[in-house]
Short mmCIF file of C-alpha atoms in Angstrom, two decimals:
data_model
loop_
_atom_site.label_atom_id
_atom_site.label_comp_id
_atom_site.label_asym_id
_atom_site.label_seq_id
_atom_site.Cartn_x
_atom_site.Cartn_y
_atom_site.Cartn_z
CA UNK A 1 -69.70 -24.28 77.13
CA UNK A 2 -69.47 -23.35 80.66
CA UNK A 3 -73.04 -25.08 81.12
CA UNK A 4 -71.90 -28.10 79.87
CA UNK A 5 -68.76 -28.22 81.45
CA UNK A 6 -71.26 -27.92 84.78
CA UNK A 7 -73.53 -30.21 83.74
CA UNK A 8 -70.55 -32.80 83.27
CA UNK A 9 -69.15 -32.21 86.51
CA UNK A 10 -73.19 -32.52 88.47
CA UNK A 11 -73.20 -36.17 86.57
CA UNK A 12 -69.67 -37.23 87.42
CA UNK A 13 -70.71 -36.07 91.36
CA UNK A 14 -73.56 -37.74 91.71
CA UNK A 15 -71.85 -40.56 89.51
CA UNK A 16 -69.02 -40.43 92.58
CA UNK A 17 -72.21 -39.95 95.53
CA UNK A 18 -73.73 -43.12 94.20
CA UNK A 19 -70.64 -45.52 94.33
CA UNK A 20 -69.71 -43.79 98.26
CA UNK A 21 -73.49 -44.69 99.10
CA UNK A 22 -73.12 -48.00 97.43
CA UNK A 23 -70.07 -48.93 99.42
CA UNK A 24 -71.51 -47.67 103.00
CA UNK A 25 -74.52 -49.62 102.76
CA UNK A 26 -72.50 -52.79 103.00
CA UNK A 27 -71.47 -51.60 106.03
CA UNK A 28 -74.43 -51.01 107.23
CA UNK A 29 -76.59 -53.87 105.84
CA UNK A 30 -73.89 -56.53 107.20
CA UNK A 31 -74.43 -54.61 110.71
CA UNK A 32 -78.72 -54.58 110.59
CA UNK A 33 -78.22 -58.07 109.15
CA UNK A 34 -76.33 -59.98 112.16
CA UNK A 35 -78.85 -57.91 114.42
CA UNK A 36 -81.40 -60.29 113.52
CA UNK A 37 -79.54 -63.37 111.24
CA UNK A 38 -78.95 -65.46 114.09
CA UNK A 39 -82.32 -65.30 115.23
CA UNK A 40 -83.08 -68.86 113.70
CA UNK A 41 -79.36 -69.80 114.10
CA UNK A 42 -80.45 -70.49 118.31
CA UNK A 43 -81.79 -74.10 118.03
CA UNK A 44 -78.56 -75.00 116.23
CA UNK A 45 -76.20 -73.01 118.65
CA UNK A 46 -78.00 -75.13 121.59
CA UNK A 47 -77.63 -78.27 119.65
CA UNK A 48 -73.81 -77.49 119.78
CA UNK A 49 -73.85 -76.60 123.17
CA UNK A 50 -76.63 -78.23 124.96
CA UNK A 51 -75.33 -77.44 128.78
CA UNK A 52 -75.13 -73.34 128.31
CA UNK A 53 -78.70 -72.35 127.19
CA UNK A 54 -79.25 -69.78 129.29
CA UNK A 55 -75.49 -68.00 128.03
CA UNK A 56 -76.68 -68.49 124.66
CA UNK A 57 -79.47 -66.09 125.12
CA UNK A 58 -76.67 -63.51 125.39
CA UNK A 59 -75.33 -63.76 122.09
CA UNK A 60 -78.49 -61.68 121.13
CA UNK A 61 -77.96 -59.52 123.80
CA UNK A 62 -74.68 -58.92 124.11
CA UNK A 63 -74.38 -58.15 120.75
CA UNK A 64 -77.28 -55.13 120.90
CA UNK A 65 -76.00 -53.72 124.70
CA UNK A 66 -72.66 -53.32 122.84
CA UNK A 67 -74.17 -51.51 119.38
CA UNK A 68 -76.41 -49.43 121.23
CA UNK A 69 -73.77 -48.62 123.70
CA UNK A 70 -70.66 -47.53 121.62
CA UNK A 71 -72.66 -45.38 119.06
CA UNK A 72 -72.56 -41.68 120.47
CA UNK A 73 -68.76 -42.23 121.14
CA UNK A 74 -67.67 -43.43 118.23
CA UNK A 75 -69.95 -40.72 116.07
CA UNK A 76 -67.87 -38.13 118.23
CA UNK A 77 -64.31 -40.56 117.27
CA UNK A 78 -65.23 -40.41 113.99
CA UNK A 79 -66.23 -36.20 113.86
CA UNK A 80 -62.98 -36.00 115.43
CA UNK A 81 -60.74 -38.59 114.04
CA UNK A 82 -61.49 -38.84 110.58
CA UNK A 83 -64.97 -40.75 109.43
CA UNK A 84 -62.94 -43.24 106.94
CA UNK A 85 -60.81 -44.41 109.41
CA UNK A 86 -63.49 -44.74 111.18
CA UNK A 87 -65.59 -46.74 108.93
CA UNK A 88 -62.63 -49.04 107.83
CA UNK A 89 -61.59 -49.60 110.95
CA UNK A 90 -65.05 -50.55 111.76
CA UNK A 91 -65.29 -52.70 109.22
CA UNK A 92 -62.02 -54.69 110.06
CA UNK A 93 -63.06 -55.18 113.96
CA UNK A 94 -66.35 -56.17 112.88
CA UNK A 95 -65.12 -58.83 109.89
CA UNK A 96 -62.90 -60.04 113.18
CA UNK A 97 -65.20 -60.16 115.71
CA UNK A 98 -67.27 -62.83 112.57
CA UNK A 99 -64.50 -64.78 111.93
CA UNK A 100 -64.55 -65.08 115.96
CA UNK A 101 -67.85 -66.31 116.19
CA UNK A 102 -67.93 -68.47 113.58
CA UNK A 103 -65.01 -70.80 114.90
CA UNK A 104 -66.06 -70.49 118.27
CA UNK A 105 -65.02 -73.54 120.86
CA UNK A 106 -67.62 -72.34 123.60
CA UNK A 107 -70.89 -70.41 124.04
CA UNK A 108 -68.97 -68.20 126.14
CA UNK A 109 -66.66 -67.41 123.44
CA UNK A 110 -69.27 -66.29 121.08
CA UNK A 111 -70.54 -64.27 123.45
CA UNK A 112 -67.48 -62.33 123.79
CA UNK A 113 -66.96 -62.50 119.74
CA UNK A 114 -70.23 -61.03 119.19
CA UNK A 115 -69.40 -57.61 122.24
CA UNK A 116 -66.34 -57.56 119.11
CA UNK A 117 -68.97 -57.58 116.58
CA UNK A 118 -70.97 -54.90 117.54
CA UNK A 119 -67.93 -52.92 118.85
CA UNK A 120 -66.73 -52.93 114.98
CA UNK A 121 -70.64 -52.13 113.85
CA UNK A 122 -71.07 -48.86 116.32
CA UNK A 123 -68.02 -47.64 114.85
CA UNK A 124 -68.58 -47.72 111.08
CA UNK A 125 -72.13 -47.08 110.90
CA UNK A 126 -72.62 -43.46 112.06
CA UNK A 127 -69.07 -42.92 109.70
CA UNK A 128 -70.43 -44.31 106.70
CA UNK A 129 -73.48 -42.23 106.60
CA UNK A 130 -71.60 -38.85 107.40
CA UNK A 131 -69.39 -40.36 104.80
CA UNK A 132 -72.14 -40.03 102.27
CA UNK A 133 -74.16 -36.59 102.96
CA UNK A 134 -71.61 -34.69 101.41
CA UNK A 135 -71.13 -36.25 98.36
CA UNK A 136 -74.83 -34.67 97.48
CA UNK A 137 -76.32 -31.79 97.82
CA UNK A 138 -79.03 -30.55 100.35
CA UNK A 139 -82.01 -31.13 98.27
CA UNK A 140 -80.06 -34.53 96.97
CA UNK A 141 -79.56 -35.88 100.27
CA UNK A 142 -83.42 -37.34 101.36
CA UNK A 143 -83.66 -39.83 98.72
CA UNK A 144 -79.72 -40.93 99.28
CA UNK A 145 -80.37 -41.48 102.56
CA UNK A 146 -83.96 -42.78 101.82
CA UNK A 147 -81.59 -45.84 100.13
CA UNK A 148 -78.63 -45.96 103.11
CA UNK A 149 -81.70 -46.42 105.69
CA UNK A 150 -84.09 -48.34 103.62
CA UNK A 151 -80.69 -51.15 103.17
CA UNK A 152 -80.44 -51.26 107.01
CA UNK A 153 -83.90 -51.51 107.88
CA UNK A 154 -84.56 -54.34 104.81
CA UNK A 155 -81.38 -55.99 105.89
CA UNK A 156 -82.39 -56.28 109.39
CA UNK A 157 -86.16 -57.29 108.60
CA UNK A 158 -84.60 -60.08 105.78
CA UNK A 159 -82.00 -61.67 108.58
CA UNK A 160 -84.46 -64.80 109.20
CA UNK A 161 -84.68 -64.85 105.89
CA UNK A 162 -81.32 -65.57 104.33
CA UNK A 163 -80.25 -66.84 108.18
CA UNK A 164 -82.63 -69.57 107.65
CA UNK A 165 -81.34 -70.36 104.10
CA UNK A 166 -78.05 -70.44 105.37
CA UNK A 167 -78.31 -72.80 108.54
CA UNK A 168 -80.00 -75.28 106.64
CA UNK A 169 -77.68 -75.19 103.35
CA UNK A 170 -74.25 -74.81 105.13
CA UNK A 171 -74.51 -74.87 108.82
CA UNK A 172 -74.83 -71.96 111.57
CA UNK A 173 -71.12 -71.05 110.77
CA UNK A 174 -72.06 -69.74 107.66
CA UNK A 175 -74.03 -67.11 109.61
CA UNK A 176 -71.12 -65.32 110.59
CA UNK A 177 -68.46 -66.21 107.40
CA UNK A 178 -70.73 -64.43 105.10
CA UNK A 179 -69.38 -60.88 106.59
CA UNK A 180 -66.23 -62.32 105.42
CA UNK A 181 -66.11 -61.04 102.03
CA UNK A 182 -68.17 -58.48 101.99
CA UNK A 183 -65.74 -56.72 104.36
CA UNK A 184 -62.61 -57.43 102.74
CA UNK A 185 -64.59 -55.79 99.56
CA UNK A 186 -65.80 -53.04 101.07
CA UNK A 187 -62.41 -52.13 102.99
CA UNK A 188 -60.32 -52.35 99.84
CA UNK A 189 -62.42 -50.20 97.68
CA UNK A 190 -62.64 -47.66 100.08
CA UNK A 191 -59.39 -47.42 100.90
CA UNK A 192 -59.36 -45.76 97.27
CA UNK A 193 -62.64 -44.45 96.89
CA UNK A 194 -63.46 -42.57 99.86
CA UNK A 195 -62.59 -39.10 100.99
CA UNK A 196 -61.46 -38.47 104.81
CA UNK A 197 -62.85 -35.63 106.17
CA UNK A 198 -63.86 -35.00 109.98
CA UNK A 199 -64.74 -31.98 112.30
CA UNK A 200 -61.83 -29.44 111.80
CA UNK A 201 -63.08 -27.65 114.34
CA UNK A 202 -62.34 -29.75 117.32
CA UNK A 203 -59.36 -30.84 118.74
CA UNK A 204 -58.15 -34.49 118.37
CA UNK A 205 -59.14 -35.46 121.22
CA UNK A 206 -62.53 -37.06 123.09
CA UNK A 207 -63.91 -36.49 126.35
CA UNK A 208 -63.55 -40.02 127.69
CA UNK A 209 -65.14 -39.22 130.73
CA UNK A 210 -67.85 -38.60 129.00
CA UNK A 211 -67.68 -41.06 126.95
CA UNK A 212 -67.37 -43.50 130.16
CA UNK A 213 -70.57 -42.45 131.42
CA UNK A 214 -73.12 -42.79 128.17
CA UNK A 215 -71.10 -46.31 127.25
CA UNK A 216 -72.46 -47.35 130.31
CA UNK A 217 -75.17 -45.41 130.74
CA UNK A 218 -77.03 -46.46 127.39
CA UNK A 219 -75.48 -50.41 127.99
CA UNK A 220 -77.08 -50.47 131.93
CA UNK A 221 -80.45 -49.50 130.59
CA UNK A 222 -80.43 -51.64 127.53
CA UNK A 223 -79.57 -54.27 130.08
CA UNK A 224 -82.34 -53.93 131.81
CA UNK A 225 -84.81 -53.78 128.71
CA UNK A 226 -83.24 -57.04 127.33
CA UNK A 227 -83.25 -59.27 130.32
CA UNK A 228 -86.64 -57.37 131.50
CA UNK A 229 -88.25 -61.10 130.89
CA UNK A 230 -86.48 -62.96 132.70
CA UNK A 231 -85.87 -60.06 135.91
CA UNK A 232 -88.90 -59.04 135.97
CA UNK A 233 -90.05 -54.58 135.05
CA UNK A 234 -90.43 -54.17 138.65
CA UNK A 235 -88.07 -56.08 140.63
CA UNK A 236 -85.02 -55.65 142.51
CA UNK A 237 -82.30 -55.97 140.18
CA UNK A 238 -83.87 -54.19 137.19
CA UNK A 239 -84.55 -50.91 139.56
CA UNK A 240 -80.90 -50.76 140.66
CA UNK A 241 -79.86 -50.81 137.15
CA UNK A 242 -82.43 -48.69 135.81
CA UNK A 243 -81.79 -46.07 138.91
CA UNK A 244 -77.92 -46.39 138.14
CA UNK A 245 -78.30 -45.96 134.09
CA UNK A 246 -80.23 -42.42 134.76
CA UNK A 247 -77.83 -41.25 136.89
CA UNK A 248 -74.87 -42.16 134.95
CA UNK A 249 -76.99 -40.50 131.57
CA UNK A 250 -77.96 -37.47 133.43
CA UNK A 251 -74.07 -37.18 135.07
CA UNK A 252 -73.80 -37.52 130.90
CA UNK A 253 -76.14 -34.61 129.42
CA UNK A 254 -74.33 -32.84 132.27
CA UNK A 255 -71.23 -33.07 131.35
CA UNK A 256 -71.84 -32.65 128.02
CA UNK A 257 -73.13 -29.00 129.12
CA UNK A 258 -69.78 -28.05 130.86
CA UNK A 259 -67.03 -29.39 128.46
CA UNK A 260 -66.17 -27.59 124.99
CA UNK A 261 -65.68 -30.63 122.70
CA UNK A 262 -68.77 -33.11 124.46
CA UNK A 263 -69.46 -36.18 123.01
CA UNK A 264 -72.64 -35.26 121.93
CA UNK A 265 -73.28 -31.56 121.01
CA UNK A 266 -76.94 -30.86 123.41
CA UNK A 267 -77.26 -28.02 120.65
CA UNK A 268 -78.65 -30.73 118.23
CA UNK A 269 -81.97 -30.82 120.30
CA UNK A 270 -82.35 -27.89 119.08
CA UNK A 271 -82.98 -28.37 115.55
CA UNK A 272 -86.47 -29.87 115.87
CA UNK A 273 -86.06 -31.83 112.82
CA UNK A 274 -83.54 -34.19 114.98
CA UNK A 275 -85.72 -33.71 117.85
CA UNK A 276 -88.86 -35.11 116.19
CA UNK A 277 -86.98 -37.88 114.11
CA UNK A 278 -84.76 -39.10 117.91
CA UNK A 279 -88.37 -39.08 119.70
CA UNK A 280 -90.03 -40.81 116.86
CA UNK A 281 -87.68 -43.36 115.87
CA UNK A 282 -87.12 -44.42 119.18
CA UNK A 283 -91.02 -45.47 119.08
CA UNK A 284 -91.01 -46.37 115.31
CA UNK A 285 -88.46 -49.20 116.14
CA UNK A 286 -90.04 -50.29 119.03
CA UNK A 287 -92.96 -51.28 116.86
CA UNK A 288 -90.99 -52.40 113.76
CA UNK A 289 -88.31 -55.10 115.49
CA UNK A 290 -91.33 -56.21 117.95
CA UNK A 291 -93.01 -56.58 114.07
CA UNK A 292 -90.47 -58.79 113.00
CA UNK A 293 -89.83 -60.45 115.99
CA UNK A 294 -93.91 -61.45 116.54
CA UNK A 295 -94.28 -63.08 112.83
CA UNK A 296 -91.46 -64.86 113.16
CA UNK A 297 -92.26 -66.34 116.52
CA UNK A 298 -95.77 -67.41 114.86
CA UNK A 299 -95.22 -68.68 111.59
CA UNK A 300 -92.49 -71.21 113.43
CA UNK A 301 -93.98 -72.25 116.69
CA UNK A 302 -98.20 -72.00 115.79
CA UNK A 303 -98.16 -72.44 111.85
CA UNK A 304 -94.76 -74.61 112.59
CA UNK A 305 -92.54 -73.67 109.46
CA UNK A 306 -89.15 -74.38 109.45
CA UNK A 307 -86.32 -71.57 109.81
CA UNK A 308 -86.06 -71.18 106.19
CA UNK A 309 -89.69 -71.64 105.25
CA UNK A 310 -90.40 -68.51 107.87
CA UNK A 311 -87.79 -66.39 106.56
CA UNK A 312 -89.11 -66.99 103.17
CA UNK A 313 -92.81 -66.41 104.23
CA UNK A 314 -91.80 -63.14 105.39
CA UNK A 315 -89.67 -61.89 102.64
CA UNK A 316 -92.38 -59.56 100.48
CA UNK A 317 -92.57 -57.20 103.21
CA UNK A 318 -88.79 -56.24 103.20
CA UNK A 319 -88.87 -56.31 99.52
CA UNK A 320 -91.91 -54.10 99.88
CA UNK A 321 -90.42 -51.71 101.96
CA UNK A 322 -87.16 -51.65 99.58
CA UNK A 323 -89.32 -50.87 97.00
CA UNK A 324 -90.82 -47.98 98.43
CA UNK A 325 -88.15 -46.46 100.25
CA UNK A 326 -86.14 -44.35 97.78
CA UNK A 327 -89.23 -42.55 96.24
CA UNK A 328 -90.35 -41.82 99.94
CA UNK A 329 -87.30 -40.22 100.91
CA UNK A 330 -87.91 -37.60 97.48
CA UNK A 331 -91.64 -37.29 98.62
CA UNK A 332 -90.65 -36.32 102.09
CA UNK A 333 -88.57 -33.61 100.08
CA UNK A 334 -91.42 -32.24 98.64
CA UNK A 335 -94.18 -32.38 100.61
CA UNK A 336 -92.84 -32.72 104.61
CA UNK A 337 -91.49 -35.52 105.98
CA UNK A 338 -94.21 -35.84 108.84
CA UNK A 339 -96.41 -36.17 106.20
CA UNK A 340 -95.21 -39.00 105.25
CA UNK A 341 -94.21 -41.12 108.09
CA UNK A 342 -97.06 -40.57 109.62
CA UNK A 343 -98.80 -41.55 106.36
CA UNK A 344 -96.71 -44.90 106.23
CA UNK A 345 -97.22 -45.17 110.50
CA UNK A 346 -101.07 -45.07 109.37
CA UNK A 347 -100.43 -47.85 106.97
CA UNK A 348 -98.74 -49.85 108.98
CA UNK A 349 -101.09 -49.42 112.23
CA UNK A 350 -103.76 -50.65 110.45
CA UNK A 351 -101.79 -53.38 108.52
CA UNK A 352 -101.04 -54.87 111.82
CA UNK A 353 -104.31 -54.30 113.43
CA UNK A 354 -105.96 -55.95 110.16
CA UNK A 355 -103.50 -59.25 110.91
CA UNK A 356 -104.32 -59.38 114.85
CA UNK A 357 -108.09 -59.29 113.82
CA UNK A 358 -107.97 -62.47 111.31
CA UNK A 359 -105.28 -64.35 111.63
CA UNK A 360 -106.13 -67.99 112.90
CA UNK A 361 -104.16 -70.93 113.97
CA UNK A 362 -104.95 -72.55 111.07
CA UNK A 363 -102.47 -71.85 108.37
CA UNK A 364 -104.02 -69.56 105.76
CA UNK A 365 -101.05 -67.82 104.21
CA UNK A 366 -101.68 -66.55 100.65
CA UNK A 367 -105.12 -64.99 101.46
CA UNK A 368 -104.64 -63.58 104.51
CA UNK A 369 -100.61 -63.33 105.60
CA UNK A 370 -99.24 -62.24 102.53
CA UNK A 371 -101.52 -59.25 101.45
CA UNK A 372 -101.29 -57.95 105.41
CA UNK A 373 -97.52 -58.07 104.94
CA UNK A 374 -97.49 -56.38 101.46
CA UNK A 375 -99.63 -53.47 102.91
CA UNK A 376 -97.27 -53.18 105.98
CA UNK A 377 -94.13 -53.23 104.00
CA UNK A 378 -95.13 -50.26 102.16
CA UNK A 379 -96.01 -48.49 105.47
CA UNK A 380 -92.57 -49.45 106.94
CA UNK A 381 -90.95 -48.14 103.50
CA UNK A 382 -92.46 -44.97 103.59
CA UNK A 383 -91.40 -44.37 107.38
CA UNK A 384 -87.94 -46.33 107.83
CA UNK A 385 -86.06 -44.08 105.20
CA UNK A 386 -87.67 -41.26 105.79
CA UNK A 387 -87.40 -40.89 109.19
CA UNK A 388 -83.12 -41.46 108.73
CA UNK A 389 -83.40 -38.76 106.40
CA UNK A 390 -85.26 -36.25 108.27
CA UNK A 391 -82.80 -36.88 111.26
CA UNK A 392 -79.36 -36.09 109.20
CA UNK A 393 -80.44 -35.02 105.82
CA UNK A 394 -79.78 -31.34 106.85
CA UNK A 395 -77.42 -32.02 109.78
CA UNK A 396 -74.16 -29.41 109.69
CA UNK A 397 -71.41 -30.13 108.52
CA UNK A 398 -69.11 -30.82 111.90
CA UNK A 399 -72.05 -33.07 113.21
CA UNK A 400 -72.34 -35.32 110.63
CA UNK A 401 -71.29 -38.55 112.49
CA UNK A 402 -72.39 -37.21 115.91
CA UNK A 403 -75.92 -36.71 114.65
CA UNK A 404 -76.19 -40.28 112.79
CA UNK A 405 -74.89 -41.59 116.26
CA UNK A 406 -78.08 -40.05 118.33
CA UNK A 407 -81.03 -41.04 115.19
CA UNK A 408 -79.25 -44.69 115.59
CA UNK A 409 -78.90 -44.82 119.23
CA UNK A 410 -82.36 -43.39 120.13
CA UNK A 411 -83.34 -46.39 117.50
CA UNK A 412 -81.27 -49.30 119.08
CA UNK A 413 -82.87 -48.65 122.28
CA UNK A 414 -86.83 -48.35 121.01
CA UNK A 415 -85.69 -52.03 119.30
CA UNK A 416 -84.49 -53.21 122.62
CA UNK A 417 -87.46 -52.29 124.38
CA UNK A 418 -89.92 -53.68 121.83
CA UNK A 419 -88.79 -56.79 121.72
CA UNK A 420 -88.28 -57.07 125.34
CA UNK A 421 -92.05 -56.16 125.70
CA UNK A 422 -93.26 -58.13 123.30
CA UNK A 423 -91.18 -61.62 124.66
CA UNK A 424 -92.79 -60.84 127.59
CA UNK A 425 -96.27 -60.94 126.34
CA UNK A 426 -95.04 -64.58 124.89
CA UNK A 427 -94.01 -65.49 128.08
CA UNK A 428 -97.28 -64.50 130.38
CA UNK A 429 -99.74 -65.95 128.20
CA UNK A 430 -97.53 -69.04 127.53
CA UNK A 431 -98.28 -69.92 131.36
CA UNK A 432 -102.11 -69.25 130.75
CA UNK A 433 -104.85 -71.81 129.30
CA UNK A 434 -104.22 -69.47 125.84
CA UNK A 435 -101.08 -69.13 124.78
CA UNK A 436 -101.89 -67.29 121.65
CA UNK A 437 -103.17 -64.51 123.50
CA UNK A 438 -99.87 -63.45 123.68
CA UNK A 439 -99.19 -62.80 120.30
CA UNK A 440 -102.40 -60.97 119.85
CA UNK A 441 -101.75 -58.59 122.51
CA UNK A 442 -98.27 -57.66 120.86
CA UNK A 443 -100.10 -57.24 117.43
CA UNK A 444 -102.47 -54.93 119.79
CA UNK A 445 -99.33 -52.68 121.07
CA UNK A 446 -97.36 -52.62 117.82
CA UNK A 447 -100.32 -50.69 116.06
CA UNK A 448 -100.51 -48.40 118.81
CA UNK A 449 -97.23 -47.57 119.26
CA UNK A 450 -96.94 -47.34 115.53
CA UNK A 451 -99.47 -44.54 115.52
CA UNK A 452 -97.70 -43.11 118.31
CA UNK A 453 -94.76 -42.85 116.34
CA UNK A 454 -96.39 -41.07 113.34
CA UNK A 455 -98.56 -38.66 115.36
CA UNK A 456 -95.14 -37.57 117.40
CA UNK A 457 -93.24 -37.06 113.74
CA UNK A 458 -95.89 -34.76 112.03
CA UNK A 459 -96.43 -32.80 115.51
CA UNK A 460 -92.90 -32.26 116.30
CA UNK A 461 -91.58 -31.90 112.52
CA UNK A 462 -90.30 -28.71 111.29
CA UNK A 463 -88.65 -28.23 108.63
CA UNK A 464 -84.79 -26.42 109.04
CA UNK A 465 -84.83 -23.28 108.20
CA UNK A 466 -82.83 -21.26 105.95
CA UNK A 467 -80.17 -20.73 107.94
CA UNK A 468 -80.49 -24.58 108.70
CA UNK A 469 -80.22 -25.18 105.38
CA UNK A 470 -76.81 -22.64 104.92
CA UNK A 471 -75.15 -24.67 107.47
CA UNK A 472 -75.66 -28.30 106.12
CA UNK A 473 -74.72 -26.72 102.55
CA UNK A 474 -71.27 -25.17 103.99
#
């Protein structure tokens, strides 16, 4: 009897873990999605507003200086504060900050609406993953948060997709109204679904200072990365800001060395599983968002499909990488997860390698594109979930939020700089006699840095120990 009355209460848990992971991954979907929805939304936001290109080009940016910005301070809010607050709360500044954008009178305006935006994003999304690890247990927790990461990173790669749908069906409004719902869902159900729990151990309290200096630490250098094109690497105004961002994040990972309660615990970096998965997501992104960022850019302006025709052209990957991404995060369970992001980095490198060798100008989609997409997805499945999981899978218990917030920052910023590198590229060989060059020297870097990223996971990876292990069970 006692068996069964076990065996009842394992089901209704992980009956309980699956609805919690259900409802955080709206969160987190709507937040990947907008990172890259409005993508194909530009041409219509310039149509509106035909005098303020060049502001335009910050609704992009602003919206990823602000994400990447506010994450290690709100993980440490959240830790300290209570992680549903958090997330609701997230998710009501972030439905606002839509509803903002999509009625906006100005391109200034939406710039400002889309700072909101993000501001509401940073703040749910390292709560609603510390929301979920403890609804499962240890050895549950890889292939839980195989599915939270795999519905970012599919969300994010599917944003031209359904963005191009939209703007042609309903308008670039409907870009932004389609958080609408989903947030008023998500924040009523959880009100009754979710547990609060938080870091008991700390006192209410933040060290702002602290979090001063990494806000605008992490937003000065993401400056820089974004607006690199247009600056210049090397010149003037991207050194002061680069020289002022490492002194304000070294002033940081001082402070955070002197003060009891620090907005980010430095003792993290010493669990090499976080190590490894910081180090190689930070590259891993920098190859994936270039990824999705390079395809698009060709299929519209060389093979000259419209938004929506892109977005659908490059839908089997994401569905690819969905597909894979819950059985990787139980494989990396069992046999290592370095084994198997670099596995999927190895797919992947030579998925994109493969395309940069044979594509053409001339459009051959079905017997070249789509197979070389296929193959990739299943690369960025294995590595995209796994690498999440391997970050905060075994993560203790007070540091749930605060160690999402680093595996997410560390990501935000490899994006930033990929795509920044890549536009680059575009804009160089756009002023030579071949333009394409461009995009083959971005497929070039992506499958290096790729590889990079999988050769830095299974050298670095270790797996937690048993102590570890004791700790993120507690």
């Amino acid at each position: 009897m006692e068996q069964i009355a076990e065996s009842k209460f394992v089901v209704k848990k992980w009956s309980r873990g699956s609805k919690v992971l259900a409802l955080t991954s709206v969160g987190i979907m709507l937040v990947s999605l907008d990172i890259s929805i409005v993508n194909v939304a530009f041409g219509s936001f310039v149509k509106q507003w035909p005098e303020s290109r060049r502001t335009l080009t910050w609704v992009f940016s602003a919206y990823n200086i602000a994400y990447a910005a506010g994450l290690l301070t709100a993980g440490r809010l959240a830790d300290a504060y209570g992680r549903k607050r958090a997330f609701l709360t997230g998710l009501m500044i972030f439905m606002f900050g839509s509803i903002l954008c999509a009625v906006s009178p100005t391109a200034l305006f939406m710039v400002i609406a889309r700072v909101i935006q993000a501001v509401g994003g940073a703040i749910l999304t390292p709560a609603s993953l510390a929301l979920v690890l403890p609804e499962f247990a240890v050895e549950k927790r890889s292939a839980a948060i195989g599915i939270w990461g795999a519905v970012g990173g599919v969300s994010a790669a599917s944003g031209p997709t359904i963005g191009g749908f939209l703007v042609d069906n309903f308008g670039w409004h409907s870009v932004f109204l389609v958080n609408v719902p989903f947030c008023l869902v998500a924040f009523f159900i959880g009100l009754k679904l979710l547990n609060e729990s938080r870091d008991e151990t700390a006192p209410r309290t933040v060290d702002y200072f602290g979090a001063l200096l990494v806000v605008f630490g992490v937003g000065l250098l993401t400056l820089m990365i974004v607006q690199s094109d247009e600056w210049g690497w090397i010149s003037s105004r991207s050194s002061i800001i680069f020289a002022t961002a490492f002194i304000l994040l070294a002033s940081f990972v001082i402070r955070c060395n002197r003060v009891a309660h620090p907005v980010l615990d430095l003792r993290l970096f010493k669990l090499p599983f976080v190590t490894a998965a910081a180090i190689s997501g930070l590259v891993f992104r920098m190859g994936f968002f270039s990824m999705i960022f390079i395809n698009t850019q060709w299929l519209q302006t060389v093979w000259h499909y419209s938004p929506s025709l892109s977005g659908l052209a490059g839908s089997p990957g994401p569905l690819a990488a969905a597909f894979v991404a819950a059985p990787a995060g139980k494989l990396g369970n069992r046999i290592g997860h370095g084994k198997v992001v670099s596995s999927g980095a190895l797919i992947m490198s030579v998925g994109i390698l493969w395309m940069n060798l044979h594509i053409k100008p001339e459009i051959h989609y079905w017997d070249m594109f789509f197979p070389t997409i296929v193959f990739v997805g299943i690369g960025v499945g294995l590595c995209i979930s796994t690498l999440t999981s391997s970050a905060t899978a075994y993560l203790p218990q007070p540091r749930l939020a605060m160690g999402s917030a680093l595996s997410n920052t560390s990501g935000q910023i490899g994006a930033a700089l990929g795509v920044a590198l890549v536009s680059s590229m575009l804009v160089s060989a756009s002023k030579t006699d071949d333009p394409i060059s461009g995009f083959h020297h971005a497929w070039l870097m992506m499958s290096c840095v790729i590889l990079l990223s999988g050769i830095t996971m299974i050298t670095l990876y270790r797996k937690p120990t048993a102590e570890q292990l004791a700790d993120a069970s507690a």
